[in-house]
Amino acid sequence: MAKIQMKTPLVEMDGDEMTRILWQMIKDELLLPFVELKTEYYDLGLEHRNETDDQVTIDSAEATKKYGVAVKCATITPNAARMTEYNLKEMWKSPNGTIRAALDGTVFRAPIQVKGIEPCVKNWEKPITLARHAYGDVYKNTEIKVPGPGKAELVFTGEDGKEIRQTIMDFDGPGIIQGIHNKDKSIESFARACFNYALDTKQDLWFATKDTISKIYDHNFKDIFQDIFDKEYKEKFDAAGIEYFYTLIDDAVARVMKAKGGFIWACKNYDGDVMSDMVSSACGSLAMMTSVLVSPSGVYEYEAAHGTVQRHYYKHLEGEETSTNSVATIFAWTGALRKRGELDGITELCDFADKLEKATLGTIESGKMTKDLALITSLKDVTVLNSENFIKAIREELEKLL
Ligand code: NAP
Ligand code: MG
């Protein structure tokens, strides 16, 4: 079989530890034999980030803006322990944070569903995709521990010196206060990313906040979404046969538990943080979750939702066998290849991505899987494979499909 040709390069962001090992295995076994892979390679492994003073992360984000599609391996976010382990010049920022800030994106996460790994919520027949706003609110807050009686005020001073002032509380004893914010521009980007993603994947979009209680703050989110929808997206949604609807967060949570799935649930930053953990753990494993960062300008960065699986890497270094699940990393590649195929009009590339996903799920459904899944599957007679043999088993399945 002739290898599939690509036109535009994918931005390839390599990473750290066990996922870096899987990255190479996936390329060698599942991609390079079948695709004339065209990538612009950026090594975001911590050593190289340190050597380049993290310039490589910024460069990779710029390249993503230029080419439109990136695929990223999990990377270490340095902490004190990593400073010593890697002898770092500085505690470099989280690459995901840097890339997200550069692309002004929204993160969409959806469980990868497969027969034999059933969600705890029995009526979830299709995946629920969570769209999390990744800016502001409680994640960029200012807090004060109030020592005793006194007056807490909220003050805004305009550039012209004019003040808006409101009393938060006349304290008669100790307490706490917190200041949070968001920006219209960021909420608008979030809204457009959600509407575009809904159109892209032909799924309904739900959005919910607590606007009955937060009559200005949360209401602003609701109004911005509605305004952009009415002006820019209503007709496109009608044409695609999909729906946008807004409801109160309490109502959304209750409905989600009874729904069949197959929709996008847009959440404010905090709601998205906790609700994505709920949805993913109800679906079994972090390694069975896709994650894509979408910018309002239509740039896509695909990655796995989990980290670098450090514990497995240390075992690997000691020569012990690992059984690390590569599904999320494989799906990051298929997501990116399919998007590249769509943008460049290369049907064979999209077909290849579909078949590689099918082969991956087929391998698990045939009872061959990594240890994390073997622990939770409802299938009988499963074979637990090591990291490498699982990928080899997928290759066998893939060759049958090609
Ligand atoms: P992690 O890599 O997600 O792993 C936590 C645990 O979850 C593992 O020890 C393993 O459990 C299980 N697990 C996760 N992915 C798995 C997979 N593919 N197959 C099988 N089991 C899997 O989180 P972490 O160990 O807390 O973080 C390690 C590093 O990753 C940190 O330096 C952190 O900064 C980084 N990180 C990066 C990203 C990213 O780049 N997107 C995201 C999160 C964390 P068992 O050990 O019980 O088998
Ligand atoms: Mg969380």
Coordinates of C-alpha atoms and ligand atoms in Angstrom, one line a residue:
M1 CA 0.0 0.0 0.0
A2 CA 1.3 3.5 -0.9
K3 CA 1.7 5.8 2.0
I4 CA -0.8 8.6 2.5
Q5 CA 0.6 12.0 1.5
M6 CA 0.1 15.1 3.5
K7 CA 0.1 18.7 2.3
T8 CA 0.5 21.0 5.3
P9 CA 2.7 20.0 8.3
L10 CA 1.1 19.2 11.7
V11 CA 2.7 21.0 14.6
E12 CA 4.2 18.1 16.7
M13 CA 4.9 18.9 20.4
D14 CA 6.8 16.1 22.0
G15 CA 6.7 15.8 25.8
D16 CA 8.0 14.0 28.9
E17 CA 8.4 10.7 30.7
M18 CA 6.1 7.7 29.9
T19 CA 4.1 9.6 27.4
R20 CA 7.2 10.5 25.5
I21 CA 8.0 6.8 25.3
L22 CA 4.5 6.1 24.1
W23 CA 4.7 9.0 21.6
Q24 CA 7.6 7.3 19.8
M25 CA 6.0 3.9 19.8
I26 CA 2.8 5.3 18.3
K27 CA 4.7 7.0 15.6
D28 CA 6.8 3.9 14.8
E29 CA 4.1 1.3 14.9
L30 CA 0.9 3.1 13.9
L31 CA 1.7 6.2 11.9
L32 CA 5.0 6.1 10.0
P33 CA 4.3 2.8 8.2
F34 CA 1.1 4.2 6.7
V35 CA 1.4 8.0 6.4
E36 CA 4.2 10.1 4.9
L37 CA 4.1 12.1 8.1
K38 CA 4.7 15.8 7.6
T39 CA 5.3 17.5 11.0
E40 CA 7.1 20.6 12.2
Y41 CA 8.7 19.1 15.4
Y42 CA 9.0 21.0 18.7
D43 CA 10.6 19.2 21.6
L44 CA 8.7 20.4 24.7
G45 CA 10.4 17.8 26.9
L46 CA 11.5 19.6 30.1
E47 CA 15.2 19.4 29.3
H48 CA 14.8 21.2 26.0
R49 CA 12.4 23.8 27.5
N50 CA 15.1 24.5 30.1
E51 CA 17.9 24.8 27.4
T52 CA 15.8 27.2 25.4
D53 CA 14.5 29.2 28.4
D54 CA 11.1 28.0 27.4
Q55 CA 11.3 29.7 24.0
V56 CA 10.4 26.4 22.4
T57 CA 7.0 26.5 24.0
I58 CA 6.3 30.0 22.7
D59 CA 7.6 29.0 19.2
S60 CA 5.3 25.9 19.1
A61 CA 2.3 28.0 20.0
E62 CA 3.2 30.5 17.2
A63 CA 3.6 27.6 14.7
T64 CA 0.2 26.4 15.8
K65 CA -1.3 29.8 14.9
K66 CA 0.5 29.6 11.6
Y67 CA -0.5 26.1 10.5
G68 CA -3.8 25.7 12.4
V69 CA -3.4 22.2 13.8
A70 CA -1.1 20.8 16.6
V71 CA -0.8 17.5 18.4
K72 CA 0.8 17.6 21.9
C73 CA 2.3 15.0 24.2
A74 CA 1.8 15.4 27.9
T75 CA 4.5 17.5 29.6
I76 CA 5.8 18.1 33.1
T77 CA 4.7 21.3 34.8
P78 CA 7.7 22.0 37.0
N79 CA 7.4 22.2 40.8
A80 CA 10.1 22.3 43.5
A81 CA 10.9 18.6 43.2
R82 CA 11.3 18.9 39.4
M83 CA 13.7 21.9 39.9
T84 CA 16.2 19.6 41.5
E85 CA 15.4 16.5 39.4
Y86 CA 16.1 18.4 36.1
N87 CA 18.5 21.0 37.5
L88 CA 16.3 23.8 36.1
K89 CA 17.3 27.4 35.6
E90 CA 13.8 28.5 36.5
M91 CA 10.4 27.0 37.5
W92 CA 9.1 27.3 34.0
K93 CA 5.4 27.8 33.6
S94 CA 2.9 25.1 32.6
P95 CA 3.2 24.7 28.8
N96 CA -0.5 24.1 28.6
G97 CA -1.0 27.5 30.3
T98 CA 1.4 29.2 27.9
I99 CA -0.2 27.7 24.8
R100 CA -3.7 28.4 26.0
A101 CA -2.9 32.0 26.7
A102 CA -1.3 32.3 23.2
L103 CA -4.3 30.7 21.4
D104 CA -7.0 32.2 23.7
G105 CA -8.7 28.9 23.6
T106 CA -11.4 26.8 25.2
V107 CA -10.7 23.2 26.2
F108 CA -13.2 20.5 25.1
R109 CA -13.0 17.1 26.8
A110 CA -15.0 14.0 25.9
P111 CA -14.8 10.4 27.2
I112 CA -13.9 7.7 24.6
Q113 CA -16.6 5.1 25.0
V114 CA -16.0 1.5 24.2
K115 CA -18.0 -1.7 24.8
G116 CA -16.8 -3.4 28.0
I117 CA -16.0 -0.1 29.8
E118 CA -19.5 1.2 30.7
P119 CA -20.1 4.5 32.3
C120 CA -21.6 4.3 35.8
V121 CA -24.5 6.4 34.6
K122 CA -26.4 3.8 32.6
N123 CA -28.4 6.1 30.4
W124 CA -25.2 7.9 29.0
E125 CA -25.3 6.2 25.6
K126 CA -23.1 8.8 24.0
P127 CA -20.2 10.9 25.3
I128 CA -20.9 14.2 27.0
T129 CA -18.3 16.8 25.9
L130 CA -17.4 19.4 28.5
A131 CA -16.3 22.8 27.3
R132 CA -14.5 24.6 30.1
H133 CA -13.9 28.4 30.1
A134 CA -10.2 28.6 31.0
Y135 CA -10.0 32.2 32.2
G136 CA -10.8 34.2 35.3
D137 CA -13.4 33.8 38.1
V138 CA -12.1 32.1 41.2
Y139 CA -8.9 31.0 39.4
K140 CA -7.6 34.6 39.3
N141 CA -9.0 35.9 42.6
T142 CA -8.0 38.3 45.4
E143 CA -8.8 37.3 48.9
I144 CA -8.7 38.9 52.3
K145 CA -9.1 37.3 55.7
V146 CA -11.0 39.9 57.6
P147 CA -9.5 40.3 61.1
G148 CA -12.4 41.9 62.9
P149 CA -15.2 44.5 62.7
G150 CA -15.1 46.9 59.8
K151 CA -16.6 47.7 56.4
A152 CA -15.7 45.8 53.2
E153 CA -16.3 47.7 49.9
L154 CA -16.1 46.9 46.2
V155 CA -14.5 49.8 44.4
F156 CA -13.9 50.3 40.7
T157 CA -11.9 53.4 39.6
G158 CA -12.3 54.3 35.9
E159 CA -9.4 55.7 33.9
D160 CA -11.2 59.1 34.2
G161 CA -10.9 58.8 38.0
K162 CA -14.7 58.2 38.5
E163 CA -15.5 55.7 41.2
I164 CA -18.2 53.0 41.5
R165 CA -18.4 52.0 45.1
Q166 CA -20.6 49.4 46.9
T167 CA -20.7 48.0 50.4
I168 CA -20.0 44.3 50.4
M169 CA -20.5 43.8 54.2
D170 CA -20.5 45.7 57.4
F171 CA -18.5 43.1 59.5
D172 CA -19.3 42.9 63.2
G173 CA -16.5 40.3 63.6
P174 CA -13.9 38.3 61.7
G175 CA -14.7 36.8 58.3
I176 CA -13.5 36.5 54.7
I177 CA -13.9 38.4 51.4
Q178 CA -13.0 37.5 47.8
G179 CA -12.7 39.6 44.6
I180 CA -13.1 37.9 41.2
H181 CA -13.4 39.1 37.7
N182 CA -13.9 38.2 34.1
K183 CA -13.6 40.1 30.8
D184 CA -16.2 40.5 28.1
K185 CA -13.6 39.7 25.5
S186 CA -12.7 36.4 27.1
I187 CA -16.4 35.4 27.5
E188 CA -17.0 36.3 23.8
S189 CA -14.1 34.0 22.7
F190 CA -15.4 31.2 24.9
A191 CA -18.9 31.6 23.4
R192 CA -17.6 31.5 19.8
A193 CA -15.3 28.5 20.5
C194 CA -18.4 26.7 21.9
F195 CA -20.7 27.6 19.0
N196 CA -18.0 26.7 16.4
Y197 CA -17.3 23.4 18.1
A198 CA -21.0 22.5 18.2
L199 CA -21.3 23.2 14.5
D200 CA -18.1 21.3 13.8
T201 CA -19.2 18.2 15.6
K202 CA -23.0 18.6 14.9
Q203 CA -24.0 18.4 18.5
D204 CA -26.4 20.5 20.6
L205 CA -24.9 23.0 23.0
W206 CA -26.0 23.5 26.6
F207 CA -24.8 26.4 28.7
A208 CA -25.7 27.0 32.3
T209 CA -24.7 29.5 35.1
K210 CA -26.3 30.7 38.4
D211 CA -27.8 33.8 36.9
T212 CA -30.8 33.8 39.3
I213 CA -28.4 34.5 42.2
S214 CA -25.5 36.3 40.4
K215 CA -27.7 38.8 38.7
I216 CA -24.9 40.8 37.1
Y217 CA -21.8 38.5 37.0
D218 CA -23.3 35.3 35.8
H219 CA -26.1 37.1 33.9
N220 CA -23.3 38.8 31.8
F221 CA -22.2 35.3 30.6
K222 CA -25.8 34.4 29.7
D223 CA -26.3 37.7 27.8
I224 CA -23.1 37.5 25.9
F225 CA -23.8 33.9 24.8
Q226 CA -27.4 34.8 23.7
D227 CA -26.3 37.9 21.9
I228 CA -23.6 36.2 19.9
F229 CA -25.8 33.2 19.2
D230 CA -28.7 35.4 17.8
K231 CA -26.4 37.6 15.7
E232 CA -23.9 35.1 14.3
Y233 CA -25.0 31.5 14.8
K234 CA -28.8 31.0 14.9
E235 CA -29.1 30.4 11.2
K236 CA -26.1 28.1 11.0
F237 CA -27.5 26.1 13.9
D238 CA -30.9 25.8 12.2
A239 CA -29.2 24.7 9.0
A240 CA -27.2 22.0 10.9
G241 CA -30.3 20.8 12.8
I242 CA -28.7 21.5 16.2
E243 CA -29.8 23.5 19.2
Y244 CA -28.4 26.0 21.7
F245 CA -30.1 26.2 25.0
Y246 CA -29.4 28.0 28.2
T247 CA -30.6 26.9 31.6
L248 CA -29.8 27.3 35.3
I249 CA -26.8 25.3 36.5
D250 CA -29.0 23.3 38.9
D251 CA -31.3 22.3 36.2
A252 CA -28.4 21.4 33.9
V253 CA -26.9 19.1 36.5
A254 CA -30.2 17.3 37.0
R255 CA -30.8 17.0 33.3
V256 CA -27.3 15.7 32.5
M257 CA -27.8 12.8 34.9
K258 CA -31.0 11.8 33.0
A259 CA -29.7 12.5 29.5
K260 CA -28.5 10.1 26.8
G261 CA -25.4 12.2 26.1
G262 CA -24.2 13.3 22.7
F263 CA -24.1 17.0 23.5
I264 CA -21.7 19.7 24.5
W265 CA -22.0 21.1 28.0
A266 CA -20.4 24.6 28.3
C267 CA -19.3 25.5 31.8
K268 CA -17.8 28.5 33.6
N269 CA -14.3 27.9 34.8
Y270 CA -15.1 26.4 38.2
D271 CA -18.1 24.4 37.1
G272 CA -16.0 23.0 34.2
D273 CA -13.2 22.0 36.6
V274 CA -15.4 19.9 38.9
M275 CA -17.9 18.7 36.3
S276 CA -15.2 17.3 34.0
D277 CA -13.8 15.3 36.8
M278 CA -17.3 14.0 37.5
V279 CA -17.9 13.0 33.8
S280 CA -14.5 11.5 33.3
S281 CA -14.5 9.4 36.5
A282 CA -18.0 8.2 35.7
C283 CA -16.6 7.0 32.4
G284 CA -13.7 4.9 33.9
S285 CA -10.3 6.4 33.2
L286 CA -8.5 9.6 32.4
A287 CA -6.7 7.6 29.7
M288 CA -10.1 7.3 27.9
M289 CA -10.6 11.0 27.4
T290 CA -9.9 13.2 24.4
S291 CA -8.9 16.8 24.9
V292 CA -8.8 19.5 22.3
L293 CA -8.0 23.2 22.7
V294 CA -10.0 25.3 20.1
S295 CA -9.3 29.0 19.6
P296 CA -12.0 31.4 18.3
S297 CA -9.9 31.9 15.1
G298 CA -10.3 28.2 14.4
V299 CA -6.9 26.8 15.5
Y300 CA -6.9 23.3 17.1
E301 CA -4.5 21.7 19.5
Y302 CA -5.1 18.0 20.3
E303 CA -3.7 16.3 23.4
A304 CA -4.4 13.6 26.0
A305 CA -6.2 14.6 29.2
H306 CA -3.8 12.9 31.5
G307 CA -0.2 13.7 32.6
T308 CA 3.1 12.1 31.9
V309 CA 2.4 9.0 34.0
Q310 CA 5.5 9.5 36.1
R311 CA 5.1 6.4 38.3
H312 CA 5.1 4.2 35.3
Y313 CA 8.1 6.0 33.8
Y314 CA 10.2 5.3 36.9
K315 CA 9.3 1.6 36.7
H316 CA 10.3 1.7 33.0
L317 CA 13.6 3.3 33.9
E318 CA 14.3 0.5 36.3
G319 CA 13.7 -2.0 33.5
E320 CA 10.3 -3.1 34.8
E321 CA 7.4 -3.8 32.5
T322 CA 4.7 -1.1 32.2
S323 CA 1.1 -1.4 31.1
T324 CA 0.4 2.2 30.2
N325 CA -2.7 3.1 28.3
S326 CA -1.9 4.9 25.0
V327 CA -5.5 5.4 23.9
A328 CA -5.8 9.1 24.7
T329 CA -2.4 9.8 23.0
I330 CA -3.5 7.8 19.9
F331 CA -6.7 9.8 19.8
A332 CA -4.8 13.1 20.0
W333 CA -3.0 12.0 16.8
T334 CA -6.1 10.8 15.1
G335 CA -7.9 14.0 16.0
A336 CA -5.1 16.1 14.6
L337 CA -4.7 14.0 11.4
R338 CA -8.4 14.1 10.7
K339 CA -8.6 17.8 11.2
R340 CA -5.5 18.3 8.9
G341 CA -7.2 16.0 6.3
E342 CA -10.5 18.1 6.5
L343 CA -8.7 21.4 6.1
D344 CA -6.5 20.1 3.2
G345 CA -9.2 18.0 1.6
I346 CA -7.3 14.7 2.0
T347 CA -10.0 12.1 2.4
E348 CA -7.5 9.2 2.8
L349 CA -6.1 11.0 5.8
C350 CA -9.5 11.3 7.5
D351 CA -10.3 7.7 6.6
F352 CA -7.0 6.6 8.1
A353 CA -7.8 8.5 11.4
D354 CA -11.2 6.8 11.5
K355 CA -9.7 3.4 11.0
L356 CA -7.0 3.8 13.6
E357 CA -9.6 4.8 16.1
K358 CA -11.7 1.8 15.1
A359 CA -8.7 -0.5 15.4
T360 CA -7.9 0.9 18.9
L361 CA -11.5 0.4 20.2
G362 CA -11.7 -3.0 18.4
T363 CA -8.6 -4.2 20.2
I364 CA -10.1 -3.4 23.6
E365 CA -13.4 -4.9 22.6
S366 CA -11.7 -8.1 21.6
G367 CA -10.4 -8.4 25.2
K368 CA -6.9 -7.0 24.7
M369 CA -6.2 -4.1 26.9
T370 CA -3.9 -2.4 29.4
K371 CA -4.0 -3.0 33.1
D372 CA -6.0 0.2 34.0
L373 CA -8.9 -1.0 31.8
A374 CA -8.6 -4.7 32.8
L375 CA -9.4 -3.6 36.3
I376 CA -12.8 -2.0 35.4
T377 CA -14.0 -3.9 32.3
S378 CA -17.2 -5.9 32.3
L379 CA -15.6 -8.2 29.6
K380 CA -14.6 -11.8 30.6
D381 CA -11.3 -13.5 29.6
V382 CA -9.3 -10.3 29.1
T383 CA -5.6 -10.3 28.2
V384 CA -3.5 -7.7 29.9
L385 CA -0.9 -6.4 27.6
N386 CA 2.2 -4.3 28.3
S387 CA 2.6 -0.8 26.8
E388 CA 4.3 -2.0 23.7
N389 CA 2.3 -5.1 23.0
F390 CA -1.0 -3.2 23.3
I391 CA 0.2 -0.8 20.5
K392 CA 1.3 -3.9 18.5
A393 CA -2.1 -5.5 18.9
I394 CA -3.7 -2.3 17.6
R395 CA -1.4 -2.4 14.6
E396 CA -2.6 -5.9 13.8
E397 CA -6.2 -4.7 14.0
L398 CA -5.4 -1.7 11.9
E399 CA -3.7 -3.7 9.1
K400 CA -6.9 -5.8 8.8
L401 CA -8.9 -2.6 8.3
L402 CA -6.6 -1.0 5.7
Ligands
NAP1 P1 -0.8 11.4 35.6 O1 0.3 11.4 34.7 O2 -2.1 11.8 34.9 O3 -0.9 10.0 36.3 C1 -1.6 9.8 37.5 C2 -2.0 8.3 37.7 O4 -3.1 8.1 36.9 C3 -0.9 7.4 37.2 O5 0.0 7.2 38.2 C4 -1.7 6.2 36.8 O6 -2.2 5.5 38.0 C5 -3.0 6.8 36.2 N1 -2.8 7.1 34.8 C6 -2.8 8.3 34.1 N2 -2.7 8.1 32.8 C7 -2.6 6.8 32.6 C8 -2.4 6.0 31.4 N3 -2.3 6.6 30.2 N4 -2.4 4.7 31.6 C9 -2.5 4.1 32.7 N5 -2.7 4.8 33.9 C10 -2.7 6.1 33.8 O7 -0.6 12.5 36.7 P2 0.6 12.8 37.7 O8 1.4 11.5 37.9 O9 0.0 13.5 38.8 O10 1.5 13.8 36.9 C11 2.7 13.5 36.3 C12 3.2 14.7 35.5 O11 2.3 15.1 34.5 C13 3.3 16.0 36.4 O12 4.7 16.4 36.3 C14 2.3 16.9 35.9 O13 2.9 18.2 35.9 C15 2.1 16.5 34.5 N6 0.8 16.7 33.9 C16 0.7 17.1 32.6 C17 -0.5 17.3 32.0 C18 -0.5 17.7 30.5 O14 0.5 17.9 29.9 N7 -1.6 17.8 29.9 C19 -1.7 17.1 32.7 C20 -1.6 16.6 34.0 C21 -0.4 16.5 34.6 P3 -1.4 4.2 38.6 O15 0.0 4.7 38.9 O16 -2.2 3.8 39.7 O17 -1.3 3.1 37.5
MG2 MG -10.4 19.4 38.6

